[in-house]
C-alpha positions as MATLAB code, in Angstrom:
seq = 'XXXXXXXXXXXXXXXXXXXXXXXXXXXXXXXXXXXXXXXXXXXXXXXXXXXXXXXXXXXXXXXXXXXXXXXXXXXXXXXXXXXXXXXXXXXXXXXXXXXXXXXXXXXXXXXXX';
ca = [
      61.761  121.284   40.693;
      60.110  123.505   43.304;
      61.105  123.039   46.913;
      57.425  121.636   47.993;
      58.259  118.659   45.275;
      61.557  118.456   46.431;
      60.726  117.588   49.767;
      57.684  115.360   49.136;
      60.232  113.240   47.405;
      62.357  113.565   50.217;
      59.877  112.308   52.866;
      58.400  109.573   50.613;
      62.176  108.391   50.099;
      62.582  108.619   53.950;
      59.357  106.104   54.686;
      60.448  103.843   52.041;
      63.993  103.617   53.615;
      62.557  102.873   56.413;
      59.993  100.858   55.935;
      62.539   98.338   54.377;
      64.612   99.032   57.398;
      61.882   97.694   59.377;
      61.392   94.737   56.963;
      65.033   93.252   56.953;
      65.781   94.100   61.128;
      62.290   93.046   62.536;
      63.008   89.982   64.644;
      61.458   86.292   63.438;
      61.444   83.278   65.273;
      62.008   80.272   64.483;
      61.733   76.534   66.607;
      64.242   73.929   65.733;
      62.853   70.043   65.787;
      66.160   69.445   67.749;
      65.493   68.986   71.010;
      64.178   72.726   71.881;
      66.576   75.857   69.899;
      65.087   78.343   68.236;
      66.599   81.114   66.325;
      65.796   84.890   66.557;
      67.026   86.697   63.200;
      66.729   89.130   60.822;
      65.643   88.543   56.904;
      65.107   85.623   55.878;
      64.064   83.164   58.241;
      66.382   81.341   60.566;
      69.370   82.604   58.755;
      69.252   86.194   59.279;
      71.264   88.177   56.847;
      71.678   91.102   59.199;
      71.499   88.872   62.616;
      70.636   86.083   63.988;
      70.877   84.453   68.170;
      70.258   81.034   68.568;
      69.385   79.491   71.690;
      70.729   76.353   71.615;
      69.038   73.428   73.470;
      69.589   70.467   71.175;
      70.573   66.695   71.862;
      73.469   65.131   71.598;
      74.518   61.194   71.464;
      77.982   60.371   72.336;
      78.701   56.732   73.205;
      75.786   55.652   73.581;
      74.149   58.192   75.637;
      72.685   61.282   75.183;
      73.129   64.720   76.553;
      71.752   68.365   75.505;
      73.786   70.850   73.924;
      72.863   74.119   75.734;
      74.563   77.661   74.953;
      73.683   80.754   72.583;
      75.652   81.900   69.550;
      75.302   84.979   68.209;
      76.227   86.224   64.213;
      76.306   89.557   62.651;
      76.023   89.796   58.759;
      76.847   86.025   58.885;
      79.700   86.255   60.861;
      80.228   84.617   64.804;
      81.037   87.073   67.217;
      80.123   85.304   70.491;
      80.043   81.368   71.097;
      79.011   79.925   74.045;
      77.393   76.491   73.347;
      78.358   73.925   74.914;
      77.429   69.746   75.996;
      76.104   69.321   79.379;
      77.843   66.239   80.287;
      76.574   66.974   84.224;
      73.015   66.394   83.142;
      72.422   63.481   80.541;
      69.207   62.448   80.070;
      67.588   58.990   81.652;
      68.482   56.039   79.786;
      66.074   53.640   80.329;
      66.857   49.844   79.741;
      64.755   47.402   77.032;
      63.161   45.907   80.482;
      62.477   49.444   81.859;
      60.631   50.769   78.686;
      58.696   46.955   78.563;
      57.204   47.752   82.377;
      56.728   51.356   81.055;
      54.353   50.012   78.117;
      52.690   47.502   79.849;
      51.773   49.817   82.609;
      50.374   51.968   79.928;
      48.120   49.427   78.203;
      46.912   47.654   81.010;
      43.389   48.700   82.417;
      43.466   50.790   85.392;
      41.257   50.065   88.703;
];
């Protein structure tokens, strides 16, 4: 093989390698129907072979009321190396009574002045 051929094969191998590279680390994200996470990963999406951060802002019942669940927890090649999430127990949302949400609808239908 001369040494041109030689290193056209070298540099096509090189942009292929790289171009997968780019494929399989390029960042995708992805919006939960939880109460506002999303993940940010690698191939495939939301489970990120390579990586994967998810922001978590979900909701969470407990006893009857319900609270987020707030944090970020970050994997590499599917395992967890940092864990902060967390229930906000300061903050739960409004509960509103069977009364509350009656007044609520009625306000809504009725016809405004």
């Amino acid at each position: 093989m001369s040494r041109k051929k030689h290193s056209v094969v070298k540099t096509v191998v090189l942009i292929v390698v790289l171009a997968v590279l780019v494929f399989f680390l390029f960042p995708r994200k992805c919006h939960l129907k939880d109460g506002g996470s999303e993940i940010i990963s690698s191939f495939p999406w939301g489970v990120g072979i390579v990586y994967s951060v998810e922001n978590r802002h979900s909701l969470h019942n407990e006893n009857g009321n319900t609270y987020y669940e707030i944090g970020t927890i970050v994997k590499i090649f599917g395992i967890e190396v940092y864990n902060d999430a967390h229930v906000d127990y300061d903050h739960p949302l409004l509960q509103l009574t069977d009364e509350e949400i009656e007044r609520v609808y009625e306000a809504i239908e009725s016809p405004s002045v």
